[in-house]
Coordinates of C-alpha atoms in Angstrom, one line a residue:
X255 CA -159.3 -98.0 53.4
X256 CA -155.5 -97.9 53.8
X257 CA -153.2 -97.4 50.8
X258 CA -150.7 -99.8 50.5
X259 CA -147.4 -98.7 49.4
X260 CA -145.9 -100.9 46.2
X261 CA -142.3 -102.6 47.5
X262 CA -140.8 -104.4 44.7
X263 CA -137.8 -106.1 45.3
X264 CA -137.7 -104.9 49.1
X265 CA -138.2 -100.9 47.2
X266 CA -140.3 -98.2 48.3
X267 CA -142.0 -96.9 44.9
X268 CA -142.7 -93.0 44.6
X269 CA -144.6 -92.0 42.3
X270 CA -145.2 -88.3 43.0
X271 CA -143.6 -85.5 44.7
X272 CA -146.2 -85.3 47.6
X273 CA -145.2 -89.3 48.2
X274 CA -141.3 -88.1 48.0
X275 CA -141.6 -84.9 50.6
X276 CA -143.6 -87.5 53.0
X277 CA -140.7 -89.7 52.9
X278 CA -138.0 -86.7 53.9
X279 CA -140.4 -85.1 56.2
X280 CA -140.1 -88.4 58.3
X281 CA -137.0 -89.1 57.6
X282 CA -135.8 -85.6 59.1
X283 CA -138.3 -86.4 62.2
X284 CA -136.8 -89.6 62.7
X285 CA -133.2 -89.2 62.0
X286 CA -132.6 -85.7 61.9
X287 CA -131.2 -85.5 58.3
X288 CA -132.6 -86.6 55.2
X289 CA -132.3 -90.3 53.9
X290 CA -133.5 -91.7 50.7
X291 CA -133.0 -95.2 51.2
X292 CA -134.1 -98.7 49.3
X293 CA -136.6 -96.5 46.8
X294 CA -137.8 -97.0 43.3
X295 CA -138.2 -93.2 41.9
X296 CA -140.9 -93.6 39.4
X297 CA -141.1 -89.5 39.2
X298 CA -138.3 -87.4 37.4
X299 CA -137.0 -85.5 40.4
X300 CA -135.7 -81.8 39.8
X301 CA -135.5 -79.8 43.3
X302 CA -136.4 -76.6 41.5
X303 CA -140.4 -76.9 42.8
X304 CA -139.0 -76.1 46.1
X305 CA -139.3 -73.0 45.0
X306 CA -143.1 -73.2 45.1
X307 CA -143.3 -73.9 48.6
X308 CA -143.7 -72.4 51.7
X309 CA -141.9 -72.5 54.6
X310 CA -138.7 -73.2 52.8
X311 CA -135.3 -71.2 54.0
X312 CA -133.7 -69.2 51.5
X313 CA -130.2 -67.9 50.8
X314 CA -130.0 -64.2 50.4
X315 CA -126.9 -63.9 49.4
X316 CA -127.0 -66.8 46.5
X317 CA -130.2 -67.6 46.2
X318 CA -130.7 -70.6 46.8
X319 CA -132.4 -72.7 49.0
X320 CA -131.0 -73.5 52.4
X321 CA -130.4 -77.7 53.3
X322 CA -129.4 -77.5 57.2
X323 CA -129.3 -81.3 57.4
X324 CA -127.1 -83.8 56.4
X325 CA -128.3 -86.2 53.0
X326 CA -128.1 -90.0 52.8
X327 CA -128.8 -91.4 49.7
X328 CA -128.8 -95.5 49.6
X329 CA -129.7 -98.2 46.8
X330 CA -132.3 -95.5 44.6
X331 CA -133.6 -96.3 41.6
X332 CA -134.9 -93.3 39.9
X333 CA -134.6 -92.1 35.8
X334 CA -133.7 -87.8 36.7
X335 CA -132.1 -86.6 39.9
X336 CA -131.2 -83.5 39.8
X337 CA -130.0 -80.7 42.5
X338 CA -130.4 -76.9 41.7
X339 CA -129.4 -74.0 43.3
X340 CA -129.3 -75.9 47.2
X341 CA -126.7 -74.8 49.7
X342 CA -125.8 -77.5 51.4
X343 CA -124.3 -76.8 55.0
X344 CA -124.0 -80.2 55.9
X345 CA -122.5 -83.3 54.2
X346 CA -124.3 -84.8 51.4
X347 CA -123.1 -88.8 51.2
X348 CA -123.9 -91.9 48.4
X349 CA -123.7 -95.4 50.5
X350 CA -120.7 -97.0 49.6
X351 CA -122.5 -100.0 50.8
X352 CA -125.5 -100.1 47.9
X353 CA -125.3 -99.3 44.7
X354 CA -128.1 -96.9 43.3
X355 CA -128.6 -96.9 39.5
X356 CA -129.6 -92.9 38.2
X357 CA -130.3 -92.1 34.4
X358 CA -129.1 -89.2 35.1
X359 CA -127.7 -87.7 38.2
X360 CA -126.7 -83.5 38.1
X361 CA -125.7 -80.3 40.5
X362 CA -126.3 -77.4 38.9
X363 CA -125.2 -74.0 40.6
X364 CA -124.9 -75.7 44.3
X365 CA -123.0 -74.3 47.5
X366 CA -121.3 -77.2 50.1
X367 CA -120.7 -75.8 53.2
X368 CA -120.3 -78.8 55.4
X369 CA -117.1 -78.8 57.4
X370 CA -116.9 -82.5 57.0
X371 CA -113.7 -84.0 55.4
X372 CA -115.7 -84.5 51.8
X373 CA -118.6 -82.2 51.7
X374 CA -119.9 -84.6 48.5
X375 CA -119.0 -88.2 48.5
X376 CA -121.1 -90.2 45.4
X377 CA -120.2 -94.0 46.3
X378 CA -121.8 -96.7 44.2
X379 CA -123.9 -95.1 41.7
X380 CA -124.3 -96.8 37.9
X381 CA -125.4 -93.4 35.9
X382 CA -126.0 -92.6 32.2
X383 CA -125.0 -89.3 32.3
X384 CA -123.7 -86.7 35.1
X385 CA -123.2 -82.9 35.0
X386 CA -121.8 -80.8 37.8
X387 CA -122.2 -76.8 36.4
X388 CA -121.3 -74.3 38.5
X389 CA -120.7 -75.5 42.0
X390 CA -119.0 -74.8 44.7
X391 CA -117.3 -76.7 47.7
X392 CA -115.6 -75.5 50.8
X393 CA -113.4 -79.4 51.4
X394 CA -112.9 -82.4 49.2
X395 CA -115.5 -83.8 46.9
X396 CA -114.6 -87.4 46.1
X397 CA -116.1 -89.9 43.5
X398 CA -115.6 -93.6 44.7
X399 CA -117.3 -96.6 42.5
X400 CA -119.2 -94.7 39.8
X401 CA -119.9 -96.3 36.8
X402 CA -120.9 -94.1 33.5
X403 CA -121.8 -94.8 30.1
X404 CA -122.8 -91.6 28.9
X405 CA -120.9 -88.1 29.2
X406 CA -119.3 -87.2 32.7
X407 CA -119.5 -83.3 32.7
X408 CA -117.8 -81.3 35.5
X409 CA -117.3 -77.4 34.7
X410 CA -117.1 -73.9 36.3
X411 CA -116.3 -75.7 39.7
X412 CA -114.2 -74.0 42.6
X413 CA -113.2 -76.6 45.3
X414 CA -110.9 -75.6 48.2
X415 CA -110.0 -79.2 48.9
X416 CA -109.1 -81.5 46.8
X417 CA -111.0 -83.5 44.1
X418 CA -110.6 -87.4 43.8
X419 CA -111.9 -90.2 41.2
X420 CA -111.4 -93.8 42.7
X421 CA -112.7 -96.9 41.0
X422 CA -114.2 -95.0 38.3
X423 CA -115.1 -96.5 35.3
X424 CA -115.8 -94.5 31.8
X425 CA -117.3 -97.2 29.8
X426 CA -116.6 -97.5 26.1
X427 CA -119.7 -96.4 24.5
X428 CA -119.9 -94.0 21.3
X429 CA -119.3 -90.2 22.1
X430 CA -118.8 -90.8 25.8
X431 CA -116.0 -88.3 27.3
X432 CA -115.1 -87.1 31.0
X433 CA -114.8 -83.6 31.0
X434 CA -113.2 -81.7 33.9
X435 CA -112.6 -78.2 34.0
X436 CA -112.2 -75.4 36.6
X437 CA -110.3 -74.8 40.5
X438 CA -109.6 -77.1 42.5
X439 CA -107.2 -76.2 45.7
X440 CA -105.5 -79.2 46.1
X441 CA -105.2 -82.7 44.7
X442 CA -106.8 -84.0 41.7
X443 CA -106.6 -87.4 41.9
X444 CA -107.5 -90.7 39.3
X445 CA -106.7 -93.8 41.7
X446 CA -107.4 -97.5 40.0
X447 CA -109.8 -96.0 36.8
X448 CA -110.6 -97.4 33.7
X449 CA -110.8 -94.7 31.3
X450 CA -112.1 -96.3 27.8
X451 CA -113.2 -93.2 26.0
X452 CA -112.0 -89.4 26.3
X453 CA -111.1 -87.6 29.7
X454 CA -110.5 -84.0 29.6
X455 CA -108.6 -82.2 32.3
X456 CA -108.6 -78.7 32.0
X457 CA -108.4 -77.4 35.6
X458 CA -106.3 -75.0 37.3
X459 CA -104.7 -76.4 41.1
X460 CA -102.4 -75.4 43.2
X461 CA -101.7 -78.9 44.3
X462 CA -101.0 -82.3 41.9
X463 CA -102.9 -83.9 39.1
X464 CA -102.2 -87.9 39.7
X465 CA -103.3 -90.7 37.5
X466 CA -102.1 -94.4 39.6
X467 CA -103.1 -97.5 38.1
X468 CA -105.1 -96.2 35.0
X469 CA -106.3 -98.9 32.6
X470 CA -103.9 -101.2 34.9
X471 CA -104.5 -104.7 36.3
X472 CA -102.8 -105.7 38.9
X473 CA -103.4 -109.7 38.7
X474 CA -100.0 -111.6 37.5
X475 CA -101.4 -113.2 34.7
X476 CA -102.2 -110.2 32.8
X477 CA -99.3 -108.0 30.6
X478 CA -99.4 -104.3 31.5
X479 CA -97.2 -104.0 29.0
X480 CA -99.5 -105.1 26.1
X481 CA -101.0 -102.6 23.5
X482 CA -104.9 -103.8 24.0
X483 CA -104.9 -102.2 27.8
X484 CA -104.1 -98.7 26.2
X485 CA -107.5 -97.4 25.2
X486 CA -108.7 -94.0 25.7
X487 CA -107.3 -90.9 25.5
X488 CA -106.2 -88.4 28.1
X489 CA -106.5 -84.4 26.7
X490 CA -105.4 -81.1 28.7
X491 CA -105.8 -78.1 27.3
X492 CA -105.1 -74.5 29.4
X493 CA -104.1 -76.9 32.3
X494 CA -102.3 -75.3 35.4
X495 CA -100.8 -78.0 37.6
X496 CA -98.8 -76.0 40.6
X497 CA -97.1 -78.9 41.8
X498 CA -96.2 -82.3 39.6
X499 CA -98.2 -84.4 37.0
X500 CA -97.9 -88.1 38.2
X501 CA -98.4 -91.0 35.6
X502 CA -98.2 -94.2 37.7
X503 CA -99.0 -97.8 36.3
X504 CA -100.7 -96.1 33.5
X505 CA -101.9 -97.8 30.0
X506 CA -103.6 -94.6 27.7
X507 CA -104.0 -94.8 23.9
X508 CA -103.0 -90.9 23.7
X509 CA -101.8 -88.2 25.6
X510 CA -102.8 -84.9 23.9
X511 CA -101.5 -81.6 25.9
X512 CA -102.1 -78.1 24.3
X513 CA -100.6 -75.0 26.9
X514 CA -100.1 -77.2 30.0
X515 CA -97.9 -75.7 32.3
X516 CA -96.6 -78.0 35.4
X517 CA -93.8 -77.8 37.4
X518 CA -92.5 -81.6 37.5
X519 CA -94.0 -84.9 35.9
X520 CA -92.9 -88.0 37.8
X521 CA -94.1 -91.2 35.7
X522 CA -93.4 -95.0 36.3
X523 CA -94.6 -97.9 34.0
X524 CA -96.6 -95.6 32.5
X525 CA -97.3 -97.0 28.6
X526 CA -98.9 -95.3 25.8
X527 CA -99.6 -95.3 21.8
X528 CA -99.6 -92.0 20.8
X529 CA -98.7 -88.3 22.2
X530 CA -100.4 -85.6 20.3
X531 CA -99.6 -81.5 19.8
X532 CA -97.1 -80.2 22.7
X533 CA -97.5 -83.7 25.0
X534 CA -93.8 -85.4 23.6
X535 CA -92.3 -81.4 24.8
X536 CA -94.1 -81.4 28.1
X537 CA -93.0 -84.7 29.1
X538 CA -89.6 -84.3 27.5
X539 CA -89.3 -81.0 29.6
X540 CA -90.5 -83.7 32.7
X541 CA -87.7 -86.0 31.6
X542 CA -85.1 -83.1 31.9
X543 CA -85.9 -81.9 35.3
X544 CA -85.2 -85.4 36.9
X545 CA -82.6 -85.9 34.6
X546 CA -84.0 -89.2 33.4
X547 CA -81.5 -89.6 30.0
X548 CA -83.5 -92.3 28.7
X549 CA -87.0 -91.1 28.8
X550 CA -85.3 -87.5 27.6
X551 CA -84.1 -89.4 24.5
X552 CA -87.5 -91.5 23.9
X553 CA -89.8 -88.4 24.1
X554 CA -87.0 -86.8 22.1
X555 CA -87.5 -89.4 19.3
X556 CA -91.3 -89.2 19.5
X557 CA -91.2 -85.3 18.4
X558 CA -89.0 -85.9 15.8
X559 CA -90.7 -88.7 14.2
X560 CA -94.4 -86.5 14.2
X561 CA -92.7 -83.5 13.0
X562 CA -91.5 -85.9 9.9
X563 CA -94.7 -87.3 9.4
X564 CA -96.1 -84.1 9.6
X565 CA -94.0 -82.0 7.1
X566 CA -94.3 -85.3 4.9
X567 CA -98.3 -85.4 5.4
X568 CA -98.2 -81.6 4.2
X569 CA -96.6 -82.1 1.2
X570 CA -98.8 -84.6 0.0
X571 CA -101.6 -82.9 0.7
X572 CA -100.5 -79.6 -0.9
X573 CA -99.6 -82.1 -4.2
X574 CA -103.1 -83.6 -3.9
X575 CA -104.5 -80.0 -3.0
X576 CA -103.3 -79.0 -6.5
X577 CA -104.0 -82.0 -8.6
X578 CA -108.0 -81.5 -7.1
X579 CA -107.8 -77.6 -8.1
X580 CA -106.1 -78.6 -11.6
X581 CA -108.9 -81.3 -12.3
X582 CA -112.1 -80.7 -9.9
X583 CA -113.7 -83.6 -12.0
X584 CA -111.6 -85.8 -10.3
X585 CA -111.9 -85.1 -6.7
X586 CA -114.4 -88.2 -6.1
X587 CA -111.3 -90.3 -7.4
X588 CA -108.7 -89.3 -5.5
X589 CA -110.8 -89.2 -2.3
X590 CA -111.8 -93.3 -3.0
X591 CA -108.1 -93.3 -3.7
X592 CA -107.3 -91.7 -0.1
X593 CA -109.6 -94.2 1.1
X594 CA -107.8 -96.9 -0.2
X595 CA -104.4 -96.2 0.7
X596 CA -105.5 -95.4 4.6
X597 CA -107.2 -99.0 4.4
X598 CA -104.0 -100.6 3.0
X599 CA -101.9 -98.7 5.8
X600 CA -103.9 -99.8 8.7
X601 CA -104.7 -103.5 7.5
X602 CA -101.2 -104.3 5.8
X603 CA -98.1 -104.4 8.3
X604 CA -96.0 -105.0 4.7
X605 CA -96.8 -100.8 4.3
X606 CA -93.6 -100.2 7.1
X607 CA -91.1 -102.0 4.5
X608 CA -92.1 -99.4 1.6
X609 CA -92.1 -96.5 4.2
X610 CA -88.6 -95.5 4.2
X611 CA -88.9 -95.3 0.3
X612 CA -91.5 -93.0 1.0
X613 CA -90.6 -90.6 3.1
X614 CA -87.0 -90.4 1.9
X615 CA -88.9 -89.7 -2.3
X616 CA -91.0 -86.6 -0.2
X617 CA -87.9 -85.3 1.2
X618 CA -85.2 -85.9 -0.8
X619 CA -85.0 -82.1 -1.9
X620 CA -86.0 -80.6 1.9
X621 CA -82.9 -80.0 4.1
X622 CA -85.1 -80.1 7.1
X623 CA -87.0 -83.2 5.9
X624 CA -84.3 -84.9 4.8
X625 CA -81.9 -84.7 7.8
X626 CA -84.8 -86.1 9.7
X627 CA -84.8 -88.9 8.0
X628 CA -81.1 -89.7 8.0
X629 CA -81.9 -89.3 11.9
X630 CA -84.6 -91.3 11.8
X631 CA -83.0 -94.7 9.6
X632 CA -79.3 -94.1 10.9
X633 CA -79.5 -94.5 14.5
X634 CA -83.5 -94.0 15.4
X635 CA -82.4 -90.4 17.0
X636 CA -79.7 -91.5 18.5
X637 CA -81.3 -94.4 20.4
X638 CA -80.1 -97.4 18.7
X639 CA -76.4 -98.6 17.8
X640 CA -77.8 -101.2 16.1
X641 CA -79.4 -99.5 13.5
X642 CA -76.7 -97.2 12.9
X643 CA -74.7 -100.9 11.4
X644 CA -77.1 -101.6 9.5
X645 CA -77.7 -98.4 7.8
X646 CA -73.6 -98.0 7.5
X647 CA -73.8 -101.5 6.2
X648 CA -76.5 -101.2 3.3
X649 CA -75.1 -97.8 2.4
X650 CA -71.9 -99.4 2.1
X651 CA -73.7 -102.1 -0.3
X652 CA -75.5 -99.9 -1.8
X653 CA -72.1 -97.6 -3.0
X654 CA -70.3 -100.6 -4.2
X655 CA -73.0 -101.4 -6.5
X656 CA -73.0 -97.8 -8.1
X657 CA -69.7 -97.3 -7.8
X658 CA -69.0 -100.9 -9.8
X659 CA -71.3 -100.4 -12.6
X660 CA -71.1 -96.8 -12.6
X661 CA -67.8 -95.2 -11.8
X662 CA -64.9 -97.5 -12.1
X663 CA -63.1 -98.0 -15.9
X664 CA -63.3 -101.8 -15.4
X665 CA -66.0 -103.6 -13.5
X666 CA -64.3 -104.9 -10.4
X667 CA -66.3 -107.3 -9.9
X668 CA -68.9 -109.4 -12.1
X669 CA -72.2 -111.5 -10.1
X670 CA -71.0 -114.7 -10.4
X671 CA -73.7 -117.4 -8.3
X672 CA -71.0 -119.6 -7.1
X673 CA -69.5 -117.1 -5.8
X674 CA -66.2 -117.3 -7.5
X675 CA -63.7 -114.8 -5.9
X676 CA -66.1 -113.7 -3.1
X677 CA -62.9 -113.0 -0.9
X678 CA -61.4 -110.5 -3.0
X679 CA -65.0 -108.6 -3.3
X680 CA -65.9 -109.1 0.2
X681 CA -62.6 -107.2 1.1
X682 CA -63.4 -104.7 -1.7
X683 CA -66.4 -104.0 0.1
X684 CA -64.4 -103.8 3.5
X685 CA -62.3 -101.3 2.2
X686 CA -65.2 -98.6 1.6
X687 CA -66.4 -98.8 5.7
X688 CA -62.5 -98.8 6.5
X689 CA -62.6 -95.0 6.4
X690 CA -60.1 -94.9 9.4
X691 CA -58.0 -97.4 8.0
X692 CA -57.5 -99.8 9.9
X693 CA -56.9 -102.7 7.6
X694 CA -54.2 -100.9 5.7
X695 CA -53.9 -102.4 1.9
X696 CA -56.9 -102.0 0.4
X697 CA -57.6 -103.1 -3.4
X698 CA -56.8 -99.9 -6.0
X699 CA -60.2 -99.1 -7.6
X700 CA -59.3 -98.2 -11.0
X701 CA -62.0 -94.5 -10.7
X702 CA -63.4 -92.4 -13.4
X703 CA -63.2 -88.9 -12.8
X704 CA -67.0 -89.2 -12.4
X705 CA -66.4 -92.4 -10.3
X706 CA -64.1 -90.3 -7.9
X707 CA -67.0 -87.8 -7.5
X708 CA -69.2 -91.1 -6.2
X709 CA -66.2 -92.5 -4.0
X710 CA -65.6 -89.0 -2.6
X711 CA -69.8 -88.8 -2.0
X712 CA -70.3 -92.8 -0.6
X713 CA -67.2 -92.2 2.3
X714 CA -69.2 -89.5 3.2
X715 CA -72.3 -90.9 3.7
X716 CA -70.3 -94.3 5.2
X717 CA -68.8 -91.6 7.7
X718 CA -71.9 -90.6 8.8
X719 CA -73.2 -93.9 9.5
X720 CA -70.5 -94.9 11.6
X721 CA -70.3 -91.5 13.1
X722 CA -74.0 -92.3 14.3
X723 CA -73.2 -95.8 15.6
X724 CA -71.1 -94.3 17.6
X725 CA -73.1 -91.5 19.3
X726 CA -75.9 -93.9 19.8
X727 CA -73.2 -96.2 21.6
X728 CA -72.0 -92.9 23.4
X729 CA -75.4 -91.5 24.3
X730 CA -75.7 -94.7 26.6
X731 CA -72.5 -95.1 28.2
X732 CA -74.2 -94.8 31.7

């Protein structure tokens, strides 16, 4: 009696190897190349027991075993697929018309020799997890519709075409990352991506690394602008980019660069949250080549600002370092203290108010620190006039206070809530910012010797404030 053969859902079901073979045998007889099509791969398939049999072409010179026809692979269902030493000399394809759902899908130590445009196109496929270890390809290998939720591991790879990711989706599952690493010839392109998680670049190329339209939506109704598209986080480390780095319509939660060396960076709409290590100098460096002022500035700001937090982090850890070796007993308290404040930071938007306070009390006796922060509060490194008023403004206030209660032999003026004789105390106050002079009689302070010390301190941190409300006015004069 005839076997039947189980079709669920219009599915061939394997079950075994021997099942598997009879299915390429044909296939090769009937098509001349091999075509897994519309199958439900009940068998973990590993193509290392081709080793066992006869009749099966081998590769001297690598090893492996020889594949002279091409491989289609269409709407497969199967837990393990994986590809080990097979030197392919014709193209192996993924339908780009079916989608075929692999647990996990990996090419270890494989040669593609096809002299087709992509030597390895994988269209389609939904995977949990997918390594590429040690393979070589002699033209493009692209990567069009692939959805992951695991780990997306490419390494030791020499390709010498180029290497592209389109519609490829990292899902946003715990531990997932895309790591990349190795040669590629030419381009290394991310075209419309959605990169959730971590993606690692760490290849060497002689051509461009572009990411276009990363975590970007190109309907009208959404904001490209807003913080909740930039997830992820985009890391290179050792990278060698010969040409330029392209950030296009891009929305990342961090850009982290570590010994990147590229020779231009073009980026447009390109929004992020953080930039970690030597990223802000990299891009900065981008800025500077295409003379783009205002991205030069921005980038500018950003290592400033991390090189503040950082020296600021440092000395609180080295005080909290020495309070834990001075008391060990109380090392469980001041890590539940830790814990506390870093709740409070993230959950209370009030902490920005107090953090001027803060930084300026950690580096009040740091030259370094401390002219930072003067950079920082007067004019946002240069970037905004408006600040720069407002810092002149409250130092201003702030001077007349002291100088009132502190440094004059007579009070020269007394709170009063109706506001009694505001004019004369209002010019009073007018006459410490006039440091040019430019209202000409100015109310006679009568000064303490110690008062004179203050005046002579207060006009010269007045000066500095307007001197920075002018340079950020000046920096943007274009």
């Amino acid at each position: 009696m005839k076997k039947t053969i189980e079709k669920p859902n219009n599915k061939t079901v394997v079950k075994t190897y021997k099942e598997l073979f009879r299915i390429v045998q044909k296939s090769i007889e009937k098509y001349d190349e091999i075509r897994l099509e519309n199958l439900q791969i009940k068998c973990k398939v590993d193509t290392n027991v081709l080793y066992d049999k006869k009749g099966i072409p081998i590769d001297i010179s690598s090893g492996n075993v020889i594949v002279d026809y091409p491989v289609f692979i269409d709407c497969v269902e199967c837990d393990e697929l994986v590809f080990e030493k097979l030197t392919f000399n014709k193209e192996v394809t993924f339908s780009t018309t079916s989608k075929s759902s692999i647990g996990r899908l990996a090419f270890y130590d494989c040669i593609f020799n096809s002299p087709a445009t992509n030597s390895l196109q994988i269209n389609n496929v939904y995977c949990n997890e997918f390594d590429m270890i040690r393979c070589f390809s002699g033209m493009n290998i692209s990567f069009d519709c692939i959805s992951c939720k695991g780990n997306y591991n490419i390494e030791e790879i020499d390709v010498k075409g180029g290497l592209e990711f389109r519609n490829f989706v990292l899902l946003p599952q715990e531990g997932t990352d895309l790591y990349l690493a190795g040669r590629v010839y030419r381009n290394v392109d991310f075209f419309n991506c959605s990169l959730y998680k971590k993606t690692i670049v760490n290849v060497e190329t002689d051509g461009c690394v572009n990411f276009r339209l990363i975590n970007y939506s190109i309907n009208e109704n959404i904001d490209n602008n807003s913080k909740i598209l930039r997830q992820g986080s985009i890391c290179m480390s050792g990278t060698t980019i010969e040409k330029q780095l392209v950030l296009f319509c891009c929305n990342i939660g961090t850009i982290d660069m570590v010994n990147v060396k590229v020779k231009s960076i073009l980026e447009f709409a390109f929004n992020y949250n953080r930039l970690e290590n030597q990223a802000g100098t990299v891009l900065r460096n981008g800025a500077l080549q295409r003379n783009d002022d205002i991205a030069y500035n921005k980038y500018t700001a950003v290592i400033y600002e991390d090189y503040l937090q950082s020296i600021s982090t440092n000395k609180k850890n080295r005080l909290v370092k020495k309070k834990e070796q001075h008391n060990l007993t109380s090392l469980k308290e001041i890590k539940e203290v830790k814990e506390i404040e870093r709740r409070y930071n993230k959950k209370n938007k009030k902490w920005k108010i107090i953090e001027p306070f803060r930084l300026f009390a950690i580096n009040i006796f740091s030259e370094e620190g401390l002219l930072l922060w003067l950079n920082k509060y007067s004019n946002n490194y240069n970037r905004s006039w408006f600040r720069g008023i407002c810092f002149t403004a409250i130092i201003a206030l702030i001077s007349y206070f002291v100088l009132n209660y502190c440094g004059m032999q007579q009070q020269y003026f007394v709170i009063d809530w109706h506001f009694s004789g505001f004019g004369d105390v209002f010019v009073g106050y007018l006459s410490l910012l006039d440091i040019f002079n430019l209202i000409g009689d100015k109310p006679d302070f009568s000064l303490t010797p110690f008062g004179k010390l203050l005046m002579f301190l207060c006009k010269i941190l007045i000066a500095y404030g307007e001197w920075q409300t002018i340079y950020a006015f000046y920096k943007y004069k274009k």
